[in-house]
Tab-separated table of C-alpha atoms and ligand atoms in Angstrom:
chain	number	residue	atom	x	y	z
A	7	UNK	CA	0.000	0.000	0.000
A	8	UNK	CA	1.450	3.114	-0.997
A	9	UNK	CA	0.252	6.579	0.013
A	10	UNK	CA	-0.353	8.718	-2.879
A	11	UNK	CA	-1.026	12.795	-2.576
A	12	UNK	CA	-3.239	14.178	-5.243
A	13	UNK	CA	-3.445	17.637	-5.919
A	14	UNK	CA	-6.045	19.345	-7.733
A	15	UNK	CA	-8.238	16.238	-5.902
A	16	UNK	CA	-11.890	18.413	-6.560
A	17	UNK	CA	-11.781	18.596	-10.302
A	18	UNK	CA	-12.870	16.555	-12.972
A	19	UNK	CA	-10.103	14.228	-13.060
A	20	UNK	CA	-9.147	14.817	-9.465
A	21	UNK	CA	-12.035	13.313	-7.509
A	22	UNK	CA	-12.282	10.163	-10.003
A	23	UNK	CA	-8.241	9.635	-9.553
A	24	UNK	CA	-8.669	9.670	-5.720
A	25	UNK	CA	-11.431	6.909	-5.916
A	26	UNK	CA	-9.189	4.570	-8.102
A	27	UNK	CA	-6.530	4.512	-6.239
A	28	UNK	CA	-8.767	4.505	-2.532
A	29	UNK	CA	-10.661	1.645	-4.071
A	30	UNK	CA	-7.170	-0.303	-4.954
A	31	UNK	CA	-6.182	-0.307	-1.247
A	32	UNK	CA	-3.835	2.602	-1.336
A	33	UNK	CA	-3.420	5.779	1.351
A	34	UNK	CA	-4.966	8.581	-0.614
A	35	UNK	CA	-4.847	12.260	0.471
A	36	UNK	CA	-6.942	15.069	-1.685
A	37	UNK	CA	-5.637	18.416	-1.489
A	38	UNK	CA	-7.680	21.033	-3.023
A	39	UNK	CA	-8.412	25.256	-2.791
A	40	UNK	CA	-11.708	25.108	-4.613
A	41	UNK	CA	-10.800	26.732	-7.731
A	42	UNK	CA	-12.874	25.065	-9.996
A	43	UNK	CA	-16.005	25.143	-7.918
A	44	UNK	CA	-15.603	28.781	-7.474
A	45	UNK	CA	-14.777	29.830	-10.527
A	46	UNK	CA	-17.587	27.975	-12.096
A	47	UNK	CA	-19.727	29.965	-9.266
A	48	UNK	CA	-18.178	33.378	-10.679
A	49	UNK	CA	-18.482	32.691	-14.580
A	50	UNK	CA	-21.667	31.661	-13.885
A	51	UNK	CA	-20.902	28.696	-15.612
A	52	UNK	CA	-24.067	26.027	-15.010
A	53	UNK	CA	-22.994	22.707	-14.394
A	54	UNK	CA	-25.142	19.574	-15.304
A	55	UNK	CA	-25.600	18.661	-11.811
A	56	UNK	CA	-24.298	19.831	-8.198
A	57	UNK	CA	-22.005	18.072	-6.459
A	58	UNK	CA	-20.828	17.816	-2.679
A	59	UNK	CA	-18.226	19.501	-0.905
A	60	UNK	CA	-14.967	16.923	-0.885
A	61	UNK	CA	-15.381	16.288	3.117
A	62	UNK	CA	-18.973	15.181	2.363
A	63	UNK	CA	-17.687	13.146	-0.640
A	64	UNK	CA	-14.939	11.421	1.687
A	65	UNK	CA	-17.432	10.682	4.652
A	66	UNK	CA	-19.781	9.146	2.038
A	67	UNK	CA	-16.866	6.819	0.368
A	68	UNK	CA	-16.133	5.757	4.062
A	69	UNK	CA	-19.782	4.616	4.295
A	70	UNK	CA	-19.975	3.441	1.293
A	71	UNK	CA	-16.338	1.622	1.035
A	72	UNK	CA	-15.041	1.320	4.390
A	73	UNK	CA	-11.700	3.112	2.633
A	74	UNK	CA	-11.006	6.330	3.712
A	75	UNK	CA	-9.779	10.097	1.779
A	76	UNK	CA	-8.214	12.674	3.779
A	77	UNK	CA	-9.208	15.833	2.848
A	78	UNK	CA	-7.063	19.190	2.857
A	79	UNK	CA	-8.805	21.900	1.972
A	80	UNK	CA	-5.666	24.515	1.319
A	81	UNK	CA	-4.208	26.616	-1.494
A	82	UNK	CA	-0.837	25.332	-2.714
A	83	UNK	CA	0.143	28.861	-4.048
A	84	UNK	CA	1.353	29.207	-0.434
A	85	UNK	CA	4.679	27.428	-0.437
A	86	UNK	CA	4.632	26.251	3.694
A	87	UNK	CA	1.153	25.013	2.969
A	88	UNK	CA	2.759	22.675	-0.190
A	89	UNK	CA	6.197	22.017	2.566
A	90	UNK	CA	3.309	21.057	5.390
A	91	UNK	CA	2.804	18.086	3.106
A	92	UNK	CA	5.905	17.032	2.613
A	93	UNK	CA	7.730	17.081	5.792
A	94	UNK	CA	6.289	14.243	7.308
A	95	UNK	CA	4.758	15.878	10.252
A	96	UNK	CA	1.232	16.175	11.432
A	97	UNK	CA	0.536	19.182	9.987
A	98	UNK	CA	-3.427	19.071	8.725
A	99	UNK	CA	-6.009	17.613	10.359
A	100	UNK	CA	-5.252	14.505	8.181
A	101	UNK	CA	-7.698	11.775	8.812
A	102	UNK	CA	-10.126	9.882	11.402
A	103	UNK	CA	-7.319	8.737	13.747
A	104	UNK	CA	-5.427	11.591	13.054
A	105	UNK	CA	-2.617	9.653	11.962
A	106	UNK	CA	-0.168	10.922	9.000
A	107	UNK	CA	1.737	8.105	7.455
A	108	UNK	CA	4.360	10.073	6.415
A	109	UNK	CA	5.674	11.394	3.145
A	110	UNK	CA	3.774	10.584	-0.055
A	111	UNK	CA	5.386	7.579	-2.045
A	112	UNK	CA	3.389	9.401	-5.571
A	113	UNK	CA	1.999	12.702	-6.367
A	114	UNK	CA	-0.254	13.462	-8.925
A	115	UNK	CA	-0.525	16.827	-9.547
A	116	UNK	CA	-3.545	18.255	-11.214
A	117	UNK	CA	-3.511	21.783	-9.322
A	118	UNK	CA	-3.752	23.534	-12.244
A	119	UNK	CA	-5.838	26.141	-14.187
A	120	UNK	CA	-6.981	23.521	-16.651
A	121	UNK	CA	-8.892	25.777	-19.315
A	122	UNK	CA	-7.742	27.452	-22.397
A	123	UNK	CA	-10.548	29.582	-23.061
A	124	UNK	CA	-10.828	30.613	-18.885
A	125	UNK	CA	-6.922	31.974	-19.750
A	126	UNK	CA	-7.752	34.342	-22.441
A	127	UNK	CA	-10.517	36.247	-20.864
A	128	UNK	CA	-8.994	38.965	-19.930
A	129	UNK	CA	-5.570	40.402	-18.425
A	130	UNK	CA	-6.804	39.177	-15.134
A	131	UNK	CA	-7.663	35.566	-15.992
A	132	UNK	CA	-4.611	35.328	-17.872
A	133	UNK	CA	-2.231	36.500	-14.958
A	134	UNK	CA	-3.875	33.845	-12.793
A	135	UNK	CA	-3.264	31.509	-15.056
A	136	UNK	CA	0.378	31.893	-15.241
A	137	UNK	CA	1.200	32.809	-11.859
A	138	UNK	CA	-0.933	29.823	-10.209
A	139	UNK	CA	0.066	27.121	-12.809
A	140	UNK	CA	3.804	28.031	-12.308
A	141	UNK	CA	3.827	29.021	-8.515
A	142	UNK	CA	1.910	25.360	-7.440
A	143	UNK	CA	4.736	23.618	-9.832
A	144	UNK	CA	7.783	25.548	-8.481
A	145	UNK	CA	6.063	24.793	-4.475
A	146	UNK	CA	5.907	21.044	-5.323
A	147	UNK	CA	9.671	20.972	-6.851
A	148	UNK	CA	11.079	22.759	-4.015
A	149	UNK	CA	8.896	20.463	-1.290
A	150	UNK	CA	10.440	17.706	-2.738
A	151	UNK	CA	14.081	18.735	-4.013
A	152	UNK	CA	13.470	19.614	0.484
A	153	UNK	CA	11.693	16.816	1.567
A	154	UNK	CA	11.006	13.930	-0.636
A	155	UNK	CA	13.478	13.220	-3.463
A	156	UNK	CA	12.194	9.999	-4.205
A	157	UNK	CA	8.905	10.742	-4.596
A	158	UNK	CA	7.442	9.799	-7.681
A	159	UNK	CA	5.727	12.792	-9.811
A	160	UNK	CA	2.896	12.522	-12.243
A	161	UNK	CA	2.421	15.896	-13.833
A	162	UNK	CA	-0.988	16.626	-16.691
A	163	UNK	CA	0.734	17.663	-19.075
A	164	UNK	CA	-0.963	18.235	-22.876
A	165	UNK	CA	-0.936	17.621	-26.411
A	166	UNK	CA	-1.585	21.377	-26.946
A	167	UNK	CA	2.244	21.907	-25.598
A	168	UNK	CA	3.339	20.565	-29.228
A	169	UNK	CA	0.446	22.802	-31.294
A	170	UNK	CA	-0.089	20.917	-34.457
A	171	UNK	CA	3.794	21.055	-36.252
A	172	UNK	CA	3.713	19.903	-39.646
A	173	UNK	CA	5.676	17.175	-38.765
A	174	UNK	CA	5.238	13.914	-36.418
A	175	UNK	CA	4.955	14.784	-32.859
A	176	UNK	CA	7.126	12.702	-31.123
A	177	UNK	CA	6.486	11.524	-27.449
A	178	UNK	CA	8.366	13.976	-25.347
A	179	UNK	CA	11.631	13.934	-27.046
A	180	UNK	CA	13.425	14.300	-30.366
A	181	UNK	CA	16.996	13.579	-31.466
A	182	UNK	CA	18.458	15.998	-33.717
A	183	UNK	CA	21.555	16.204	-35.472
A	184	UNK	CA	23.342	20.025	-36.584
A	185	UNK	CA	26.419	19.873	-38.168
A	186	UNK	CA	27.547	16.811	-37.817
A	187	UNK	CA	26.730	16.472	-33.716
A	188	UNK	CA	23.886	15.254	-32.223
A	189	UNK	CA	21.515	15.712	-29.258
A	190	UNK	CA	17.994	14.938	-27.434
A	191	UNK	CA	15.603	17.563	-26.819
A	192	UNK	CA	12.326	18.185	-25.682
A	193	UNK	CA	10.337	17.881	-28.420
A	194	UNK	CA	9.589	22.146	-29.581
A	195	UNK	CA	6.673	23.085	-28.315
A	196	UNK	CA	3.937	25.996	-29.090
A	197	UNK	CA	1.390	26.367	-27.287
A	198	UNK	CA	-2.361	28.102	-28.705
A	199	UNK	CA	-3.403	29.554	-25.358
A	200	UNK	CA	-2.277	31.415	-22.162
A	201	UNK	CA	-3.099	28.190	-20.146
A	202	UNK	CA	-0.644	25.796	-22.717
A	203	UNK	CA	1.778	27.878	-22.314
A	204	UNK	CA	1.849	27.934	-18.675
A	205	UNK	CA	1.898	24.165	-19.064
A	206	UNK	CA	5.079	24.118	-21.067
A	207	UNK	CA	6.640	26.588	-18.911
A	208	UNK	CA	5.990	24.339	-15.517
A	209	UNK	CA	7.162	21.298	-17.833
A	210	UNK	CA	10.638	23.327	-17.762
A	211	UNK	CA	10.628	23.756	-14.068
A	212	UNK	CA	10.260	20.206	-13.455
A	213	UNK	CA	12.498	19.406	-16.013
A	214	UNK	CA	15.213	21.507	-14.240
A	215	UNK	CA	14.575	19.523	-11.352
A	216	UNK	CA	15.191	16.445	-13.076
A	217	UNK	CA	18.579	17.844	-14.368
A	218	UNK	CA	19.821	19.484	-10.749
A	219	UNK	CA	18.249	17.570	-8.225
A	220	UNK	CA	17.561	14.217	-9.562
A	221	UNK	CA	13.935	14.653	-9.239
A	222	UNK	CA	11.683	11.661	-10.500
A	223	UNK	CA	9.022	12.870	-13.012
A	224	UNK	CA	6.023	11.212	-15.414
A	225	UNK	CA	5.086	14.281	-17.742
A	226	UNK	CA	1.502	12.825	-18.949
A	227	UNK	CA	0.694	15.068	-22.478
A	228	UNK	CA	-3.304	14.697	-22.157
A	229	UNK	CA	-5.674	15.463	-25.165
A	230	UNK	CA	-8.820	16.109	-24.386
A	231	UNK	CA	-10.823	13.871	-22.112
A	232	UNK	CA	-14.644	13.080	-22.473
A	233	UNK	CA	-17.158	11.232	-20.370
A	234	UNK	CA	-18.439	11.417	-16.945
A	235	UNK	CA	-18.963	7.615	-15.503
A	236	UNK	CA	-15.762	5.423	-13.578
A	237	UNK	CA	-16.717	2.238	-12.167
A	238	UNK	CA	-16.544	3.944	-8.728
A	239	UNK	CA	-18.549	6.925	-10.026
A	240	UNK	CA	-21.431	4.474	-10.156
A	241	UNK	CA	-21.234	3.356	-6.215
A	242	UNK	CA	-23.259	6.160	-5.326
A	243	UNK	CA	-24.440	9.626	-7.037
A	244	UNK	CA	-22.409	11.725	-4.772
A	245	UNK	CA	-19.549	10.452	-6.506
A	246	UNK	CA	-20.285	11.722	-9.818
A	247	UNK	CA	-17.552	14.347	-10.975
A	248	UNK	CA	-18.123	17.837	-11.829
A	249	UNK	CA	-19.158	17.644	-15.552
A	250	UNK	CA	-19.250	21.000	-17.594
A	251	UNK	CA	-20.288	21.549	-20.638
A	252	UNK	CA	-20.103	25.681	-21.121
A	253	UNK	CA	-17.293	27.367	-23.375
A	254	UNK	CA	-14.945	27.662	-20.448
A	255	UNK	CA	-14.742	24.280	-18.737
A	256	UNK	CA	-16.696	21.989	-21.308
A	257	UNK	CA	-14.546	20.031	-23.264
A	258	UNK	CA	-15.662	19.153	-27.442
A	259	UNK	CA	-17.052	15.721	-26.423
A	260	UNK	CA	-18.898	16.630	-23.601
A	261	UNK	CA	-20.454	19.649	-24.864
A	262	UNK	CA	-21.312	18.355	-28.058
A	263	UNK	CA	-23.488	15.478	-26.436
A	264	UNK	CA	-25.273	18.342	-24.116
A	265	UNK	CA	-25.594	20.714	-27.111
A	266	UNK	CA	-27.086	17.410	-28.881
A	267	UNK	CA	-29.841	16.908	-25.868
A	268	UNK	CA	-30.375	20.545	-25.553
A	269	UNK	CA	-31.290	20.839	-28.922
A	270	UNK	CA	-28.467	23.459	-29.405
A	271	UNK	CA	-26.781	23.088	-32.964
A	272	UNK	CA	-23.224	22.035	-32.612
A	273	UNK	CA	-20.711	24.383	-32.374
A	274	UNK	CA	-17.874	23.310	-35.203
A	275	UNK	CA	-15.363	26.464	-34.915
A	276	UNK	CA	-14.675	27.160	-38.339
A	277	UNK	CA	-13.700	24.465	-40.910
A	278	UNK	CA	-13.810	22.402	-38.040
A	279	UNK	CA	-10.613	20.462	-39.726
A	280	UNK	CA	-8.762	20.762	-36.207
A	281	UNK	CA	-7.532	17.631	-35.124
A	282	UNK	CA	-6.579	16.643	-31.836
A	283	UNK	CA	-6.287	13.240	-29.771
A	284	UNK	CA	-9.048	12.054	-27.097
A	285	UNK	CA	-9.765	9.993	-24.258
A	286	UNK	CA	-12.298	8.662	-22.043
A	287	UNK	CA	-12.014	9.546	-18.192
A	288	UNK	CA	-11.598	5.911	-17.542
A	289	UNK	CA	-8.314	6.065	-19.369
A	290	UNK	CA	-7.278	8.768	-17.890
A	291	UNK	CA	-7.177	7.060	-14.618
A	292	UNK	CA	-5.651	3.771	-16.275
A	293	UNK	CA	-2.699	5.879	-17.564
A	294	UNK	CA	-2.558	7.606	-14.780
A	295	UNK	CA	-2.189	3.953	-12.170
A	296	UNK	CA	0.168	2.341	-14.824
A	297	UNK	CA	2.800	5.449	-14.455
A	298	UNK	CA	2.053	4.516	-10.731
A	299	UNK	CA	2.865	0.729	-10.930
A	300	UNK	CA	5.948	1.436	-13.012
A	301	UNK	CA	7.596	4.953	-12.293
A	302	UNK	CA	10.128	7.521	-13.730
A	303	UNK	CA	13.726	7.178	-12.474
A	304	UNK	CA	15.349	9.446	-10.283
A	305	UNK	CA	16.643	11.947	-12.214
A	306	UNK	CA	14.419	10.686	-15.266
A	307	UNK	CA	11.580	12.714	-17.050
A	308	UNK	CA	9.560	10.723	-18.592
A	309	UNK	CA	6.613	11.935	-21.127
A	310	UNK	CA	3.675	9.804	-22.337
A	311	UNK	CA	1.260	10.952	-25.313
A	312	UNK	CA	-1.736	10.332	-23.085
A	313	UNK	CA	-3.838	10.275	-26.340
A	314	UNK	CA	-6.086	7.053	-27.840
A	315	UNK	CA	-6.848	7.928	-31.008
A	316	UNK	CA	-7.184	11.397	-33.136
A	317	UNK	CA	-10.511	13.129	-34.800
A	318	UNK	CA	-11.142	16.545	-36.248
A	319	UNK	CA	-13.894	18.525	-34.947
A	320	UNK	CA	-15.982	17.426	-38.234
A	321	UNK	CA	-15.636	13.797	-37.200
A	322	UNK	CA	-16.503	14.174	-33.917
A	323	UNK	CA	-19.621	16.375	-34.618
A	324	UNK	CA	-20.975	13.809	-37.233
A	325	UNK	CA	-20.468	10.492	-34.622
A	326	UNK	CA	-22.631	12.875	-32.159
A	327	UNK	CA	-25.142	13.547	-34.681
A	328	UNK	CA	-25.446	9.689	-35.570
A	329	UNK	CA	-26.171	8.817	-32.178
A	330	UNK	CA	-28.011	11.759	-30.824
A	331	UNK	CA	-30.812	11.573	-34.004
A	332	UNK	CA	-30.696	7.710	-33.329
A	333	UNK	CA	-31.599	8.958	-29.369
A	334	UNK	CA	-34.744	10.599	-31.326
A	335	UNK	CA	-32.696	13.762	-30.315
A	336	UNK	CA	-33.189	16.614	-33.901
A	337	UNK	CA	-28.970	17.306	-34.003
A	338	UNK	CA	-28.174	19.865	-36.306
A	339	UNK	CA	-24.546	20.747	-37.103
A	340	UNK	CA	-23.257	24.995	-36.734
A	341	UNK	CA	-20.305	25.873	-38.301
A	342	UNK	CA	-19.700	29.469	-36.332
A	343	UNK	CA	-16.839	31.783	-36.650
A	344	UNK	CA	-13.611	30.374	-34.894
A	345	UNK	CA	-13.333	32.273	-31.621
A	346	UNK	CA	-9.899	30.824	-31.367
A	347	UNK	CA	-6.416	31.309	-33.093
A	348	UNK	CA	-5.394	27.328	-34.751
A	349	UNK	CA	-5.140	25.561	-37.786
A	350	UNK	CA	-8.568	24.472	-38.894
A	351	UNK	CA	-6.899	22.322	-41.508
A	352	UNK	CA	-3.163	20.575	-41.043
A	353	UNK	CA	-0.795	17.673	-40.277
A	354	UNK	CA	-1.523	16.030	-37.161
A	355	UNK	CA	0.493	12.583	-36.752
A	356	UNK	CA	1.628	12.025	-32.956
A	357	UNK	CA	3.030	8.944	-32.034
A	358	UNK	CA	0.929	7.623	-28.753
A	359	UNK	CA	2.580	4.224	-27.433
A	360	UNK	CA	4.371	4.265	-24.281
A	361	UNK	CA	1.273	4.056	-21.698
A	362	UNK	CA	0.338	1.343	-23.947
A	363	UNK	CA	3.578	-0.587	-23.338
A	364	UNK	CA	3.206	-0.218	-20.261
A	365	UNK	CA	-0.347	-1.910	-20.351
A	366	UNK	CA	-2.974	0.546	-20.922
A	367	UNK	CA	-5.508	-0.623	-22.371
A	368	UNK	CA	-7.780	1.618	-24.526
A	369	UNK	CA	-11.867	1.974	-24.532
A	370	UNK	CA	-12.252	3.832	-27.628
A	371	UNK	CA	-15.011	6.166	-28.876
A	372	UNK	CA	-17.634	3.625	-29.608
A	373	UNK	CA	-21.838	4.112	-30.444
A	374	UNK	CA	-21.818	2.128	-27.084
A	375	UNK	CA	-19.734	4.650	-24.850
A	376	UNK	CA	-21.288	7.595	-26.918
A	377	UNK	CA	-24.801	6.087	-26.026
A	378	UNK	CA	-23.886	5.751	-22.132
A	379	UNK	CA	-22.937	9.285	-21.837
A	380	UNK	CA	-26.320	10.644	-23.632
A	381	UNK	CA	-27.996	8.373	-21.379
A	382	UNK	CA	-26.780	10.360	-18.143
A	383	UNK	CA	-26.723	13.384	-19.332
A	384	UNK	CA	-30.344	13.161	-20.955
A	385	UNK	CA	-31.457	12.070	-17.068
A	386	UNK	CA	-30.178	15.941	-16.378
A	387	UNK	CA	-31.334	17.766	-19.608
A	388	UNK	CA	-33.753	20.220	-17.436
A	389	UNK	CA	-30.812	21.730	-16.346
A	390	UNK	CA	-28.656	22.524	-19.274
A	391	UNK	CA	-28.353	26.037	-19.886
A	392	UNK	CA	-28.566	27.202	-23.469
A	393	UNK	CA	-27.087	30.537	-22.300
A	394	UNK	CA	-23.923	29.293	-21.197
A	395	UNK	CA	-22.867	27.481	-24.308
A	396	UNK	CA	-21.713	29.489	-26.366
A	397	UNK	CA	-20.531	33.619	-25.548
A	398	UNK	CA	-17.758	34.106	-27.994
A	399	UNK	CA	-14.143	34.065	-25.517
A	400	UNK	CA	-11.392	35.565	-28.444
A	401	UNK	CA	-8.420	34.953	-28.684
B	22	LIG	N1	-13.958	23.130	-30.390
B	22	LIG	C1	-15.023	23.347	-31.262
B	22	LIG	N2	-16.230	23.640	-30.722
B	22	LIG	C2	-16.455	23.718	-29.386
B	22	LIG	C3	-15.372	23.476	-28.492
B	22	LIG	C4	-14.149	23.200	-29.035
B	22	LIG	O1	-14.872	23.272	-32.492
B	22	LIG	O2	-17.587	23.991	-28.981
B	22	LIG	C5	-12.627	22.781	-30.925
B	22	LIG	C6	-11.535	23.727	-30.461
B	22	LIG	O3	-11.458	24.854	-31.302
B	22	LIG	C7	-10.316	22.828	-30.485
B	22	LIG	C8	-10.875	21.439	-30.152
B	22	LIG	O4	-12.265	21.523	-30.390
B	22	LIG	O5	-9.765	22.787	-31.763
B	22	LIG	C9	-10.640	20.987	-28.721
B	22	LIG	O6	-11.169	21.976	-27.852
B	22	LIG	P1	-11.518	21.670	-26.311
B	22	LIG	O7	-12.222	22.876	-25.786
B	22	LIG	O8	-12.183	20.358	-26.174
B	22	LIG	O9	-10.066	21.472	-25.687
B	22	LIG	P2	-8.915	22.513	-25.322
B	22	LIG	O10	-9.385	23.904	-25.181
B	22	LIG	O11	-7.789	22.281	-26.262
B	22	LIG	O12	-8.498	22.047	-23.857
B	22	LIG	C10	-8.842	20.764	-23.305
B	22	LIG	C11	-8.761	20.838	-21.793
B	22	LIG	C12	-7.314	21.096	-21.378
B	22	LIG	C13	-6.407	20.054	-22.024
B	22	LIG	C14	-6.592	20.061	-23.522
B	22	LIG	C15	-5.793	19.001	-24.246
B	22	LIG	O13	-9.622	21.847	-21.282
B	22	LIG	O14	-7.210	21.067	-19.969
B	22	LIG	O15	-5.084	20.336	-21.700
B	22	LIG	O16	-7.985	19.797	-23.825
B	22	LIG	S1	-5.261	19.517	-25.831
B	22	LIG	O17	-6.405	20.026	-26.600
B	22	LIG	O18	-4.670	18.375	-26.491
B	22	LIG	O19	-4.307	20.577	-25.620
C-alpha cells in the first residue's frame, strides 16, 4: 500500500483519480483550494448537476467503502502550505485517527488552471493563469528537491504543448543532429493559449529539477478527455464528478453530447478540420495507475502521449449527430466563426505508445460509450443552460 497525494483532488479528473486509487487499497490524500467550484460559481458557468463539498464526498466513500480520503482543503500557491505536506509531520487535520503516514510515495498533480478559453478572458484571468500554474509547480519541486526526493511525480501535461507542427509529434523527445553532432531535446513546443503555455513553462521547471536535483518525473501530455462515468462513479451519485459543458470548462465531447440533448446546434469552430487526440475519463485514470505501478527514475523525465486515437472537430460532430438523431434527439450541425487562433486544416500525426507498453488498455469512442454518456446526461437535460454554451471568448 502506498500513500499517494493528489493535488487538484476536486476537479474533474481529481475526484475520479482519488477513488481509483482509494478503491485499490492505497493511502490517498486530496488536497484542493476550490478553484474550480468557485470559478464555475463566478463565470456563472451552469454545471449539469451539483455536487458535494470533498469532506462530504470522503465521509460518504467511508460509508460506502469502508476506505477512507483525507481531505485538505488549502491553497498550494502558499509554499509552507505545499512544505506542510511534505515534511512528514502532522501538519493538517489529516484523517479519522489523526494519523499521518508520512511522506507521499506518488503525487499526482492536477492543481492547475486547466482551461484554455478561462486563460484568455482577460488580463486578469490570464495572470492567474500563469502565476498559479507556475507558482503550485515551483512549491511542489522545491517540497520535494526539500523533503522527498524519491517521490514519484505525475504531472498533466498536454498535447496542446506541441500545437499541431507539420511534422510527427514525437512523445516527449526528439533527437536531432546540426552539423555533424547530435543531441535529445524536448520535443519544440507551441502552445495556442495562455493556459498551454503555462503548461510548457511548468514542464521546464520540473524538467530543471530532473537535471539538478535528480527529481523523478512522469510528464503525462493529455488530449482532451470526455465522459463522466468510472466504475466507482457508479457506487453512489455523490460520486459523480463535476461535468461542464459551457465554453470555459466543457470540453468538445462533452459539450457536443449536451448541445445534442439541448437541442443546441453544434458548435464546429470554423472548418472544423482541427484535429486533436481524445480519451475517455476511464483512461485517464488507467494511464494515470500504470505510471504509478511502473515509475520515472530518479533523475528521469519521462513523457507519455496520453492520447487514444485522433478526430477533427468534423468527425466528432458527425459520430454525435449519428447517435443523438438515433436517441430521437433533432442534431443539427453549426459551423460558427472560430473564436480561437489554430489551424482548422493541417498535419496532425503524434506517435501515442508508451502508456500502452506499459499496459494501458484503450476503450475507444464507440456508439456504445457515446450512447452511455447521452444516457446520463439526458437524465439531467432540465438543467442545461442554453445561455452558457456558447458567448464568444477571443483569442
Ligand atoms: N472546439 C469546437 N467547438 C467547441 C469546443 C471546441 O470546435 O464547442 C474545438 C476547439 O477549437 C479545439 C478542439 O475543439 O480545436 C478541442 O477543444 P476543447 O475545448 O475540447 O479542448 P482545449 O481547449 O484544447 O483544452 C482541453 C482541456 C485542457 C487540455 C486540452 C488538451 O480543457 O485542460 O489540456 O484539452 S489539448 O487540446 O490536447 O491541448
Amino acid at each position: 500500500m502506498s500513500h499517494i497525494l493528489i493535488l487538484g483532488g476536486d476537479g474533474y479528473l481529481g475526484w475520479p483519480t482519488a477513488m481509483y486509487f482509494s478503491i485499490r487499497g492505497h493511502e490517498v490524500t486530496v488536497v484542493d483550494n476550490y478553484f474550480r467550484r468557485n470559478a464555475c460559481k463566478e463565470m456563472d458557468t451552469g454545471m449539469l448537476y451539483s455536487v458535494p463539498s470533498l469532506t462530504d464526498r470522503s465521509n460518504t466513500w467511508y460509508e460506502r467503502t469502508g476506505k477512507e480520503i483525507k481531505v485538505v482543503i488549502s491553497d498550494l500557491n502558499d509554499p509552507e502550505s505545499m512544505r506542510k505536506l511534505f515534511n512528514g509531520k502532522v501538519n493538517y487535520d489529516w484523517s479519522k485517527d489523526k494519523k499521518y503516514t508520512g511522506i507521499p510515495e506518488t503525487v499526482v498533480h492536477y492543481a492547475e488552471q486547466p482551461s484554455a478559453p478561462y486563460s484568455l478572458i482577460n488580463y486578469k484571468c490570464a495572470d492567474f493563469t500563469l502565476m498559479n500554474n507556475l507558482r503550485v509547480t515551483n512549491n511542489l519541486m522545491w517540497a520535494l528537491r526539500d523533503y522527498a526526493r524519491e517521490t514519484h511525480v505525475i504531472k498533466l501535461g498536454t498535447m496542446g504543448e506541441y500545437g499541431t507542427p507539420n511534422i510527427d509529434i514525437e512523445e516527449g523527445w526528439i533527437e536531432i543532429k546540426h552539423k555533424n553532432r547530435k543531441d535529445k531535446f524536448l520535443f519544440p513546443r507551441q502552445g495556442s493559449s495562455i493556459y498551454h503555455t503555462s503548461k510548457i513553462m511548468d514542464t521546464d521547471l520540473l524538467w530543471l529539477g530532473v537535471r539538478i536535483w535528480n527529481l523523478r518525473v512522469t510528464d503525462l501530455m493529455q488530449g482532451p478527455v470526455y465522459g463522466i462515468e468510472t466504475e466507482e462513479t457508479k457506487i453512489d451519485k455523490d460520486f459523480q464528478t463535476i461535468f461542464n459543458y459551457d465554453e470555459i470548462f466543457g470540453t468538445i465531447i462533452n459539450r457536443f453530447i449536451t448541445q445534442a440533448v439541448a437541442g443546441y446546434p453544434l458548435t464546429v469552430y470554423g472548418k472544423g478540420g482541427q484535429t486533436r487526440g481524445y480519451l475517455n475519463i476511464k483512461d485517464t485514470l488507467q494511464c494515470v495507475y500504470k505510471s504509478f505501478l511502473s515509475p520515472a527514475k530518479s533523475g528521469e523525465l519521462r513523457i507519455f502521449n496520453q492520447i487514444v486515437e485522433t478526430f477533427s472537430v468534423n468527425e466528432l460532430a458527425k459520430k454525435i449527430l449519428k447517435v443523438g438523431n438515433d436517441r430521437n434527439h433533432n442534431v443539427k450541425i453549426d459551423h460558427i466563426s472560430n473564436p480561437r487562433k489554430e489551424s482548422e486544416s493541417h498535419y496532425y500525426n503524434p506517435i501515442y505508445q508508451g502508456l500502452l507498453d506499459i499496459g494501458v488498455k484503450p476503450n475507444y469512442l464507440t456508439e456504445d460509450v457515446i450512447n452511455s454518456i447521452f444516457k446520463i446526461v439526458e437524465e439531467h437535460s432540465k438543467k442545461i443552460r442554453k445561455d452558457v454554451i456558447y458567448r464568444g471568448i477571443k483569442w
